[in-house]
Short mmCIF file of C-alpha atoms in Angstrom, two decimals:
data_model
loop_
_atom_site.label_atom_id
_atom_site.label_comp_id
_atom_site.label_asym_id
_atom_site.label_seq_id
_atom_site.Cartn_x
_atom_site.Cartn_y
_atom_site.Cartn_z
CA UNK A 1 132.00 -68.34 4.53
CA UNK A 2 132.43 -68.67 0.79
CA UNK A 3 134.80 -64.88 1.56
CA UNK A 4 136.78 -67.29 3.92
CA UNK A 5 137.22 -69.90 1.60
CA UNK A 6 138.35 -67.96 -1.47
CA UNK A 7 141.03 -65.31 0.52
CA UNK A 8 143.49 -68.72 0.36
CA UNK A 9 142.20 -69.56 -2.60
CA UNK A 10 143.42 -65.35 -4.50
CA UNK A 11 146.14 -66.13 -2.07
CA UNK A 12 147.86 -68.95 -4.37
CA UNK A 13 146.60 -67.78 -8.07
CA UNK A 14 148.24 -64.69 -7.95
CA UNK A 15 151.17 -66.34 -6.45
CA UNK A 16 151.12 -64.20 -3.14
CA UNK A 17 151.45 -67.14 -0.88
CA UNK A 18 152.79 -70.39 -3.51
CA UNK A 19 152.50 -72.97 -1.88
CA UNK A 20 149.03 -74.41 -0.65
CA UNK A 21 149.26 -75.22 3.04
CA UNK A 22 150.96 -71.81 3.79
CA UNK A 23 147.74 -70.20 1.74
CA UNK A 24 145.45 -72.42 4.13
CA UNK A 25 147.65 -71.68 7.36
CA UNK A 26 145.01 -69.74 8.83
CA UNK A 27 142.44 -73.29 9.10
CA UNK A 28 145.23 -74.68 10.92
CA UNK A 29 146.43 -72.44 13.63
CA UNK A 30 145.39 -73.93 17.36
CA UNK A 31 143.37 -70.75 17.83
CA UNK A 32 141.01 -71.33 14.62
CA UNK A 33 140.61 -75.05 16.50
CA UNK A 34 139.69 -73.50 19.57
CA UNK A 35 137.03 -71.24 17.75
CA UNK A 36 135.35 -73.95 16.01
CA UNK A 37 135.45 -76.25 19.02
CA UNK A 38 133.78 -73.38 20.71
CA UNK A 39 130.74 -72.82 17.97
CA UNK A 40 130.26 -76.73 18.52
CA UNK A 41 129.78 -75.96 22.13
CA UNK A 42 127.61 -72.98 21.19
CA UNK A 43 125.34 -75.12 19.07
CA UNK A 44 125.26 -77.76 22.49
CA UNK A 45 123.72 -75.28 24.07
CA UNK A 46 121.19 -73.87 22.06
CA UNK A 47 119.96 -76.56 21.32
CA UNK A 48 118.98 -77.47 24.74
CA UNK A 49 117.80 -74.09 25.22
CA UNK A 50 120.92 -73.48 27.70
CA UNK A 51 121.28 -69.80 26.49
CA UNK A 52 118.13 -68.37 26.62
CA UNK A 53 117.62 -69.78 30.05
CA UNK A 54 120.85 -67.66 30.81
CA UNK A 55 119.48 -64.44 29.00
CA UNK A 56 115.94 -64.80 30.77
CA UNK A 57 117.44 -65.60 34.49
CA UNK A 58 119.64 -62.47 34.34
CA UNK A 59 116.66 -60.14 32.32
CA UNK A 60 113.46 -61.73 34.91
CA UNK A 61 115.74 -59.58 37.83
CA UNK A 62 115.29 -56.46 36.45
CA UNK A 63 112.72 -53.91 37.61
CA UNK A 64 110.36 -53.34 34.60
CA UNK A 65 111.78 -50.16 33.19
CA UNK A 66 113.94 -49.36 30.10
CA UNK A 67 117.00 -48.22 31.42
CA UNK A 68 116.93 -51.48 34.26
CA UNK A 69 116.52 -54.03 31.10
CA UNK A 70 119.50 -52.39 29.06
CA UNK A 71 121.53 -52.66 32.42
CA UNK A 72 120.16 -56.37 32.20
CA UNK A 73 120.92 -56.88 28.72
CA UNK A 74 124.59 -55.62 29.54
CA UNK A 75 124.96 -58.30 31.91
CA UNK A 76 123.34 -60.72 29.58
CA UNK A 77 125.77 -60.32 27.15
CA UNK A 78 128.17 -60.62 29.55
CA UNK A 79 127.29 -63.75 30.47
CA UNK A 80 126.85 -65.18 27.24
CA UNK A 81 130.21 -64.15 26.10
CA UNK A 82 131.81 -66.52 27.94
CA UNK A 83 129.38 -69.66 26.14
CA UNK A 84 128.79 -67.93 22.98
CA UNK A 85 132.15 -67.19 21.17
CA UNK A 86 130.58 -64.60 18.79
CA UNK A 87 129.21 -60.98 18.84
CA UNK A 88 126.74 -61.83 15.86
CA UNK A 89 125.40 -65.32 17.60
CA UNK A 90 124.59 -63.52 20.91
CA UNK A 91 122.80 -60.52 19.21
CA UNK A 92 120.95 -63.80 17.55
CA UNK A 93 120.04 -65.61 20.59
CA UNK A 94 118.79 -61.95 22.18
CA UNK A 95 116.92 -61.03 18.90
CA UNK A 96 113.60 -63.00 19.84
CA UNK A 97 113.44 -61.70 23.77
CA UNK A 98 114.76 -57.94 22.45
CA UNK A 99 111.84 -58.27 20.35
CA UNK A 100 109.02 -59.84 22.34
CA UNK A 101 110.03 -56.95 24.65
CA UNK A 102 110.21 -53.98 22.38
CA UNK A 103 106.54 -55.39 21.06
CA UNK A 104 104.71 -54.10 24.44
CA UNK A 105 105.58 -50.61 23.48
CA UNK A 106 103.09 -48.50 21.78
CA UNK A 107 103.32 -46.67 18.73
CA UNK A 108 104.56 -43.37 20.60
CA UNK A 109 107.24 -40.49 21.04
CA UNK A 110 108.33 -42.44 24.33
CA UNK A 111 107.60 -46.12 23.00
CA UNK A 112 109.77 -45.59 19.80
CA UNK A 113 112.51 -44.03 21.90
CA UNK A 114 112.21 -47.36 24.16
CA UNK A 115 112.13 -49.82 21.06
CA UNK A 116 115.45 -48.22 19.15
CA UNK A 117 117.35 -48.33 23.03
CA UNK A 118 116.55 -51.96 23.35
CA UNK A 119 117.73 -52.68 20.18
CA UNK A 120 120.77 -50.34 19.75
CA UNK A 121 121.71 -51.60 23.00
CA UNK A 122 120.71 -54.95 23.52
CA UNK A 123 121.89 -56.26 19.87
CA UNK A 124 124.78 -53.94 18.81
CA UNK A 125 126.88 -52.49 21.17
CA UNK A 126 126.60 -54.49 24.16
CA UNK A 127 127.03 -58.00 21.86
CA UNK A 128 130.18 -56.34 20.51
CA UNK A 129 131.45 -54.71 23.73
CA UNK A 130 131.19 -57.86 26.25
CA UNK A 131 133.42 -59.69 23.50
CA UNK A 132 136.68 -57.86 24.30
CA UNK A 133 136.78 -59.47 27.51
CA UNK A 134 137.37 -62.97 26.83
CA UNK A 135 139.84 -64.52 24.36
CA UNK A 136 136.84 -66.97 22.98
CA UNK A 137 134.18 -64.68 23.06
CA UNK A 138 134.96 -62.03 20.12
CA UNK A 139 136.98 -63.21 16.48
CA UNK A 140 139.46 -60.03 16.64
CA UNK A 141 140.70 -61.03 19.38
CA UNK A 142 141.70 -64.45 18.35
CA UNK A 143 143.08 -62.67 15.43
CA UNK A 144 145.34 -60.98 17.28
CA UNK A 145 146.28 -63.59 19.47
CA UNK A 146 147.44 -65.69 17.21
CA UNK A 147 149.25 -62.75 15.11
CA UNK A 148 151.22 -61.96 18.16
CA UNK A 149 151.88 -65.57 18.80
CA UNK A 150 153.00 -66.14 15.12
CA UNK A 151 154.85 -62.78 14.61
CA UNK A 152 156.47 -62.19 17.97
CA UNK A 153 156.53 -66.09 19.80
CA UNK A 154 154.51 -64.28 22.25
CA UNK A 155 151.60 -66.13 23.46
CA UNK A 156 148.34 -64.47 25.16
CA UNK A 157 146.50 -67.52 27.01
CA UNK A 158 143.10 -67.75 27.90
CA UNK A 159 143.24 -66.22 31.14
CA UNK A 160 146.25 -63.57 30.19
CA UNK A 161 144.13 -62.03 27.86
CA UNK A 162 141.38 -61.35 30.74
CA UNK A 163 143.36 -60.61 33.29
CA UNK A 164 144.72 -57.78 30.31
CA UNK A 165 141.61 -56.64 29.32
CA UNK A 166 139.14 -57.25 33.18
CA UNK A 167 139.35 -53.08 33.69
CA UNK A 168 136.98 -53.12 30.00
CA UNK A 169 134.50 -53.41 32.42
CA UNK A 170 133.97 -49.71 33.43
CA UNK A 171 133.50 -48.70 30.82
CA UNK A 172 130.15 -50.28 30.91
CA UNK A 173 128.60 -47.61 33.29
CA UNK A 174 130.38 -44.48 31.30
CA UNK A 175 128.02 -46.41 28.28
CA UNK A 176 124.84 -47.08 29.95
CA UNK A 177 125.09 -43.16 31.59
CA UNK A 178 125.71 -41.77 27.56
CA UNK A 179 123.02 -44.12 26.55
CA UNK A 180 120.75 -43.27 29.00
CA UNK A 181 121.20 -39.79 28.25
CA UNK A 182 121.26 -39.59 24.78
CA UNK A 183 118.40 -41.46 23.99
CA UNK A 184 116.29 -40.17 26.71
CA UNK A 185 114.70 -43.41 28.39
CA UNK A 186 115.42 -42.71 32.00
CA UNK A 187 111.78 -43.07 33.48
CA UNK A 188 110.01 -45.35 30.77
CA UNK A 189 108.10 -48.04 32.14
CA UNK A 190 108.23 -51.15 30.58
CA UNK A 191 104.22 -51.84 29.71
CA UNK A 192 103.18 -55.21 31.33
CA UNK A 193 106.38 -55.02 33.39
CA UNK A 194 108.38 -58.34 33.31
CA UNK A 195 105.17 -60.72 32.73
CA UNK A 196 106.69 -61.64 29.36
CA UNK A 197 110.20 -62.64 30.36
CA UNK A 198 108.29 -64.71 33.64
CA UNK A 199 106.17 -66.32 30.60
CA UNK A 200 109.35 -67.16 28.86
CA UNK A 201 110.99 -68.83 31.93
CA UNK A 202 108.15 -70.74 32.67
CA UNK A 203 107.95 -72.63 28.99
CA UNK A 204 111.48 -73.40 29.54
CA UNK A 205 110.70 -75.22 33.21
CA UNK A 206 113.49 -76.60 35.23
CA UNK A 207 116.43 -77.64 34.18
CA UNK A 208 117.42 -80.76 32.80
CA UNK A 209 120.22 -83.49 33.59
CA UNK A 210 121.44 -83.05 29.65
CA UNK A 211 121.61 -79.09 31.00
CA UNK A 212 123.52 -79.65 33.93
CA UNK A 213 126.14 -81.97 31.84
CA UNK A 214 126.48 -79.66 29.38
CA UNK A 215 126.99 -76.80 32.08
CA UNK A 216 130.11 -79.06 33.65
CA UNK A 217 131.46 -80.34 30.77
CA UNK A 218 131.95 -76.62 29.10
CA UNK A 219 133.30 -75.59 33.05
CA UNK A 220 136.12 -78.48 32.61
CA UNK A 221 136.72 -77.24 29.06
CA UNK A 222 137.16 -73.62 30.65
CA UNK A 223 139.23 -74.55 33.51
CA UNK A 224 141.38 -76.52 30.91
CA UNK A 225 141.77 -72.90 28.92
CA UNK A 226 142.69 -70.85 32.30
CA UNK A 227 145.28 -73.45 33.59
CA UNK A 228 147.16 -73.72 29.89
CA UNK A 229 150.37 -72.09 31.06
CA UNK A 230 150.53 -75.25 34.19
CA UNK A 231 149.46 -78.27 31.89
CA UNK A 232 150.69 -77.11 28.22
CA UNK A 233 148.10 -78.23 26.63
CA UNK A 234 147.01 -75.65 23.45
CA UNK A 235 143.47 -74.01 24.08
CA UNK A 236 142.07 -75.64 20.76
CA UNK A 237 143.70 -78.83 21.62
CA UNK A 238 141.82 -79.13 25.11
CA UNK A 239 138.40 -77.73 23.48
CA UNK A 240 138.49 -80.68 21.36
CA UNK A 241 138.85 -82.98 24.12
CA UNK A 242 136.69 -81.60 26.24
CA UNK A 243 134.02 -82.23 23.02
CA UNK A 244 135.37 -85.57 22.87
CA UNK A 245 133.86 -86.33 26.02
CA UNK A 246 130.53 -85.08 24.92
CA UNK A 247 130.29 -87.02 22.03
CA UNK A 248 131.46 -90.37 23.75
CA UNK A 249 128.25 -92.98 22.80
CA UNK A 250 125.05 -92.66 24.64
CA UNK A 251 125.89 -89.36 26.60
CA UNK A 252 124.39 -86.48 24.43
CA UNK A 253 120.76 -87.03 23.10
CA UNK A 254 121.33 -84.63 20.58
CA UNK A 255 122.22 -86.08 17.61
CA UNK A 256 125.38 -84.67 15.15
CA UNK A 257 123.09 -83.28 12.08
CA UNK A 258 121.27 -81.06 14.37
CA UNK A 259 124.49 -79.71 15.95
CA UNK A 260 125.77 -79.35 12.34
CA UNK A 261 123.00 -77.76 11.62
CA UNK A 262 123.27 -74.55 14.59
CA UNK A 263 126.96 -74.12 14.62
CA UNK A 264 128.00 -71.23 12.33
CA UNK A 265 130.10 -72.56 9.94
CA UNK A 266 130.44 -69.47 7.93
CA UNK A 267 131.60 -67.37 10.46
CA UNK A 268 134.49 -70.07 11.04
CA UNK A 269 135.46 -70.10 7.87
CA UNK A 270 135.63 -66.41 6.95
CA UNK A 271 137.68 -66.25 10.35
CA UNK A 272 140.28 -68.74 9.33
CA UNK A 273 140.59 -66.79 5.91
CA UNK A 274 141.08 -63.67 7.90
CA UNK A 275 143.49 -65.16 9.81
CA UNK A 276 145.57 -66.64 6.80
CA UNK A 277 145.06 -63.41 5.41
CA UNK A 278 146.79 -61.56 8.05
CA UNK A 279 149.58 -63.97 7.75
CA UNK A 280 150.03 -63.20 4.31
CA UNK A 281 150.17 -59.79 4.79
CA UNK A 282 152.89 -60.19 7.49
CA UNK A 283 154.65 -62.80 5.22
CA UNK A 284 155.12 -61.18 1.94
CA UNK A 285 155.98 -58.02 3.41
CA UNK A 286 153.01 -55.74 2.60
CA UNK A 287 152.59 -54.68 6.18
CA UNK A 288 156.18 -53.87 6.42
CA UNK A 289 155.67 -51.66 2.98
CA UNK A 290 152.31 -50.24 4.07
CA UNK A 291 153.90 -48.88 8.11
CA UNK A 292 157.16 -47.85 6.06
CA UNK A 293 154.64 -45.69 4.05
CA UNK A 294 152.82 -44.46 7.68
CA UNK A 295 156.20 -44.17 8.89
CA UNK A 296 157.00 -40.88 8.42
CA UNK A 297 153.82 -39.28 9.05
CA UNK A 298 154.18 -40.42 12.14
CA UNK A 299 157.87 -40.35 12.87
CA UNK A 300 159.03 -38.07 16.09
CA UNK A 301 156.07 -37.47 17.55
CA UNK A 302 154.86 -38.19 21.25
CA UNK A 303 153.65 -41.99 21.44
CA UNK A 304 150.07 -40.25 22.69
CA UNK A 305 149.58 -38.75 19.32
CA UNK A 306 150.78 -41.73 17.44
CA UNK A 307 148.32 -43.59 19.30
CA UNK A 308 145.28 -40.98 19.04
CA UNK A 309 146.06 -40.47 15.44
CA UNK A 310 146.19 -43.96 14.42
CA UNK A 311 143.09 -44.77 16.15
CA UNK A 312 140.93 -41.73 14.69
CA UNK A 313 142.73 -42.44 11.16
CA UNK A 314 141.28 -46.37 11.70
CA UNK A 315 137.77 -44.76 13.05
CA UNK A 316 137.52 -42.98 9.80
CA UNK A 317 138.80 -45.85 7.38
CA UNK A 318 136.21 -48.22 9.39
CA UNK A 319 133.29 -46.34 8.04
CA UNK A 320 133.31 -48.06 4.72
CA UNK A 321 134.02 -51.59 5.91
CA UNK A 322 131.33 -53.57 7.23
CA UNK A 323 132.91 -56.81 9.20
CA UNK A 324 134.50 -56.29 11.69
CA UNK A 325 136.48 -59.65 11.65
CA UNK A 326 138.06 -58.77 8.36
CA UNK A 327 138.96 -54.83 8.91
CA UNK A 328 141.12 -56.62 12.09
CA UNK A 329 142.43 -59.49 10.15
CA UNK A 330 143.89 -56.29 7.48
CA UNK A 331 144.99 -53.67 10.05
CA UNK A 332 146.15 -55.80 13.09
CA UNK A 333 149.39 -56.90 11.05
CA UNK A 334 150.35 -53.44 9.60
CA UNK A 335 149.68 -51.73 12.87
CA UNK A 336 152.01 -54.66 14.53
CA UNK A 337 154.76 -53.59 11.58
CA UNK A 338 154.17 -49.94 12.23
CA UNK A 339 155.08 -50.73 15.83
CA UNK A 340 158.87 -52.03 15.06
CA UNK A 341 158.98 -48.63 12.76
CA UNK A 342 157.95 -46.33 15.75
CA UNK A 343 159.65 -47.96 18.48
CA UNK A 344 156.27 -48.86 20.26
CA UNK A 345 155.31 -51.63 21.64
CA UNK A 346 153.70 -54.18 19.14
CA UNK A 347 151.27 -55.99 21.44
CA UNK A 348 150.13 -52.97 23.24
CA UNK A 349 150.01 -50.81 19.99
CA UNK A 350 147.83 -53.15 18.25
CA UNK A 351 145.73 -54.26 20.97
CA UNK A 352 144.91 -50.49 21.63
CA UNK A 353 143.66 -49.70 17.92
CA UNK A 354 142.34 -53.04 17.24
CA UNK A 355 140.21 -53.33 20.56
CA UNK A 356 139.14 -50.07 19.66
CA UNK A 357 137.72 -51.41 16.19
CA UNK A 358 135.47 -52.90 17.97
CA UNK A 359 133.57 -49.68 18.51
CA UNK A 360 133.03 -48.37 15.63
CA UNK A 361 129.73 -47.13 16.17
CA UNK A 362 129.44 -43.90 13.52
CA UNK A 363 126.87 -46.07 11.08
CA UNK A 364 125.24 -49.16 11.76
CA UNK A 365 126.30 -51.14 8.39
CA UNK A 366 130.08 -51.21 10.07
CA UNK A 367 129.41 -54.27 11.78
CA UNK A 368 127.48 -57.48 11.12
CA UNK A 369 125.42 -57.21 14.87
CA UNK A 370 124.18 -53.44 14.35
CA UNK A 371 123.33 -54.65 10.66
CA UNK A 372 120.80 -57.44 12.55
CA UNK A 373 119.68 -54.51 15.29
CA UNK A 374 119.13 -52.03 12.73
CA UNK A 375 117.21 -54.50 10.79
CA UNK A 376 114.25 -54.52 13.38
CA UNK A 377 113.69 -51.02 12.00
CA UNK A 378 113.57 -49.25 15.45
CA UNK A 379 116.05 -46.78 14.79
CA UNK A 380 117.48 -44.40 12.00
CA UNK A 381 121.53 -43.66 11.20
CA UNK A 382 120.89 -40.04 12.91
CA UNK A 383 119.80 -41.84 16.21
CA UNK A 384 122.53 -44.58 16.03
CA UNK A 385 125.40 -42.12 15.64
CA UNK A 386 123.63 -39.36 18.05
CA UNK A 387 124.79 -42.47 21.07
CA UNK A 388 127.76 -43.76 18.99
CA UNK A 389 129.93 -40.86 18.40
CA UNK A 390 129.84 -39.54 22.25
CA UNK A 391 130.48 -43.81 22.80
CA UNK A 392 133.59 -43.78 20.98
CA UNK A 393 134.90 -40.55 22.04
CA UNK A 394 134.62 -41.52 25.60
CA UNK A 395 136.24 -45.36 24.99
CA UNK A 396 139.16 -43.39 23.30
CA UNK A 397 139.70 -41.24 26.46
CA UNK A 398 138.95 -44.86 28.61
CA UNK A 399 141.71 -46.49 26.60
CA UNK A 400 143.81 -43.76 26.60
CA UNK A 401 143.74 -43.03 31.13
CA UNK A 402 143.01 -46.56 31.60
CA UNK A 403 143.87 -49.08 29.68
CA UNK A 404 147.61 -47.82 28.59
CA UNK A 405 148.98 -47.50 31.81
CA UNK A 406 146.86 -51.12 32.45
CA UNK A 407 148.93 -52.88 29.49
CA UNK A 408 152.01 -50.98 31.03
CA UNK A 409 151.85 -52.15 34.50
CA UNK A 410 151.39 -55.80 33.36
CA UNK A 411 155.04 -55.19 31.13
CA UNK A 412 153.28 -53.88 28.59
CA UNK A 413 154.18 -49.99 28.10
CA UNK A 414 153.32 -49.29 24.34
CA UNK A 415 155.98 -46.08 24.86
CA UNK A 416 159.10 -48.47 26.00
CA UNK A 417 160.05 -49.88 22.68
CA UNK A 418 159.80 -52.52 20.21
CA UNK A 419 161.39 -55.09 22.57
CA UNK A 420 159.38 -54.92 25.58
CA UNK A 421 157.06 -57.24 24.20
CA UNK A 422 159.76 -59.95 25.52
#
């Protein structure tokens, strides 16, 4: 948070951005609205227990073995990326299940194996992954939207930027096989089978009325995000309103402080920074100056290897930067320059490499969720990058088969040109 609040702050003393509200303009974009009005809703929830009750419903329908709960944990995540609007809150909410599950495992060859899966799995990749499909769900991509919306006048709505990115979800099964494989848990029994998770459920008993309002309040707010393009009213505008109605007197028990209290104002802030950051960068020109640099390493050669090359060149830079938010928030607006100097097109171009960042799986301490599932000590570096490497290799050939010719056939061919982004 206190990174978020000083990027504006470097922004004006060394006279990169003059005057104040331009240094700031990252706190004020509709999409940094929609983000906060979305941790609010986060913070609703928890704190009537809504998201656990999601994670244990989904996880109590799983047979009790390992490789059945990761495939459970995938759909968890799933499901709580469209309530929880950040890859480090899910891996949060999961930490306490992941662990009263990865506690029934004994101190052995196959119990160890079991515990670093879970984890790896349950509060890393699959946290991080499940976020590319929503526009709320993961802070990149609100990055990106709003760089494309600033930059270009091009504007990626709510349910644009799913129907873009729905095909992310094969990718899933290429993971879970790689996983599977890798870290050898096919055929480990969960000890105790699901008693634990049934225990859990049962503590939480039936839902409440507060539950179902919350549950059809956040479905309006939704509905109010997919149907932008009919009613014109911004994302971040209509999140607000919809929390209007929550707070109207005498409806929500919960009172403000302990809302304030759960909703992750940090995060918020260092995304707002990165956002105003990435304006800066496109505003005084250093992105232009950086992809005039790249140019030429890059200049004449097949869009494929401009593509693969960037990517792998990002991969590699990645390994020294831990958030994930920030690394976007840098390269999102050079790549978008580099674009206009290749004759690519921007929104495809960047999407590509900066949906991509989100895998950067080589060592855990590259993003802020693997820093929490590598913290429960089940795991070394070895065993994380043994599953991450083969990960990102195969999301590179996904992206390249799949997801190109996906952007292209919705009029978005990242070989037609700087223009087709119109």
């Amino acid at each position: 948070g206190i990174t978020g609040l000083l990027i504006p702050l470097l922004l004006v003393l060394t006279r990169a951005q003059e005057k104040i509200p331009q240094a700031f303009s990252g706190f004020t974009q509709d999409v940094s609205f929609l983000v906060l009005g979305s941790f609010i809703f986060a913070a609703i929830m928890q704190s009537t227990g809504l998201d656990r009750r999601i994670a244990l419903a989904v996880l109590s329908r799983v047979k009790p073995q390992v490789d059945q709960v990761i495939k459970g944990l995938m759909t968890v995540n799933i499901a709580l990326s469209i309530i929880i609007p950040a890859a480090v809150s899910r891996s949060a909410v999961l930490l306490p299940i992941v662990r009263g599950i990865m506690d029934l495992f004994e101190d052995t060859p196959e119990g160890r194996r079991a515990r670093g899966a879970l984890a790896i799995t349950g509060l890393c990749y699959f946290p991080m992954v499940g976020g590319i499909l929503l526009l709320t769900a993961h802070m990149p991509n609100v990055i990106m939207a709003g760089l494309f919306e600033k930059e270009l006048g091009y504007q990626l709505s709510y349910a644009k930027w799913f129907w873009l990115h729905w095909p992310i979800l094969g990718l899933l099964p290429i993971m879970f096989l790689i996983i599977r494989k890798q870290l050898n848990v096919g055929g480990i029994s969960v000890p105790g089978g699901t008693d634990l998770i049934q225990a859990e459920k049962k503590v939480l008993g039936k839902m409440s009325l507060v539950e179902w309002l919350v549950l059809a309040v956040f479905a309006v707010a939704v509905m109010l995000w997919i149907t932008e393009p009919q009613h014109k009213i911004k994302t971040g505008l209509a999140t607000l309103i919809a929390l209007g109605v929550f707070f109207a007197p005498g409806l929500l028990p919960t009172p403000w402080k302990t809302l304030q209290n759960k909703t992750i104002w940090g995060t918020w802030l260092l995304l707002a920074g990165a956002l105003s950051l990435a304006n800066a960068i496109s505003d005084t020109g250093l992105a232009k100056w950086i992809a005039d640099l790249a140019g030429p390493v890059f200049k004449g050669q097949h869009f494929l290897v401009i593509v693969v090359g960037f990517i792998v060149f990002t991969a590699l830079v990645r390994i020294f930067m831990l958030s994930n938010v920030a690394a976007v928030a840098m390269l999102a607006p050079i790549v978008l320059s580099l674009a206009k100097t290749l004759n690519l097109n921007p929104v495809a171009f960047t999407l590509l490499v900066g949906n991509f960042d989100t895998f950067s799986f080589i060592v855990p301490t590259q993003v802020t969720a693997c820093v929490i599932a590598y913290g429960t000590g089940t795991f070394d570096t070895k065993t994380y990058s043994k599953v991450g490497i083969p990960v990102m290799v195969a999301t590179l050939l996904y992206f390249v088969l799949i997801m190109m010719p996906w952007y292209a056939v919705n009029g978005l061919p990242v070989w037609g040109g700087y223009v087709t982004w119109r």
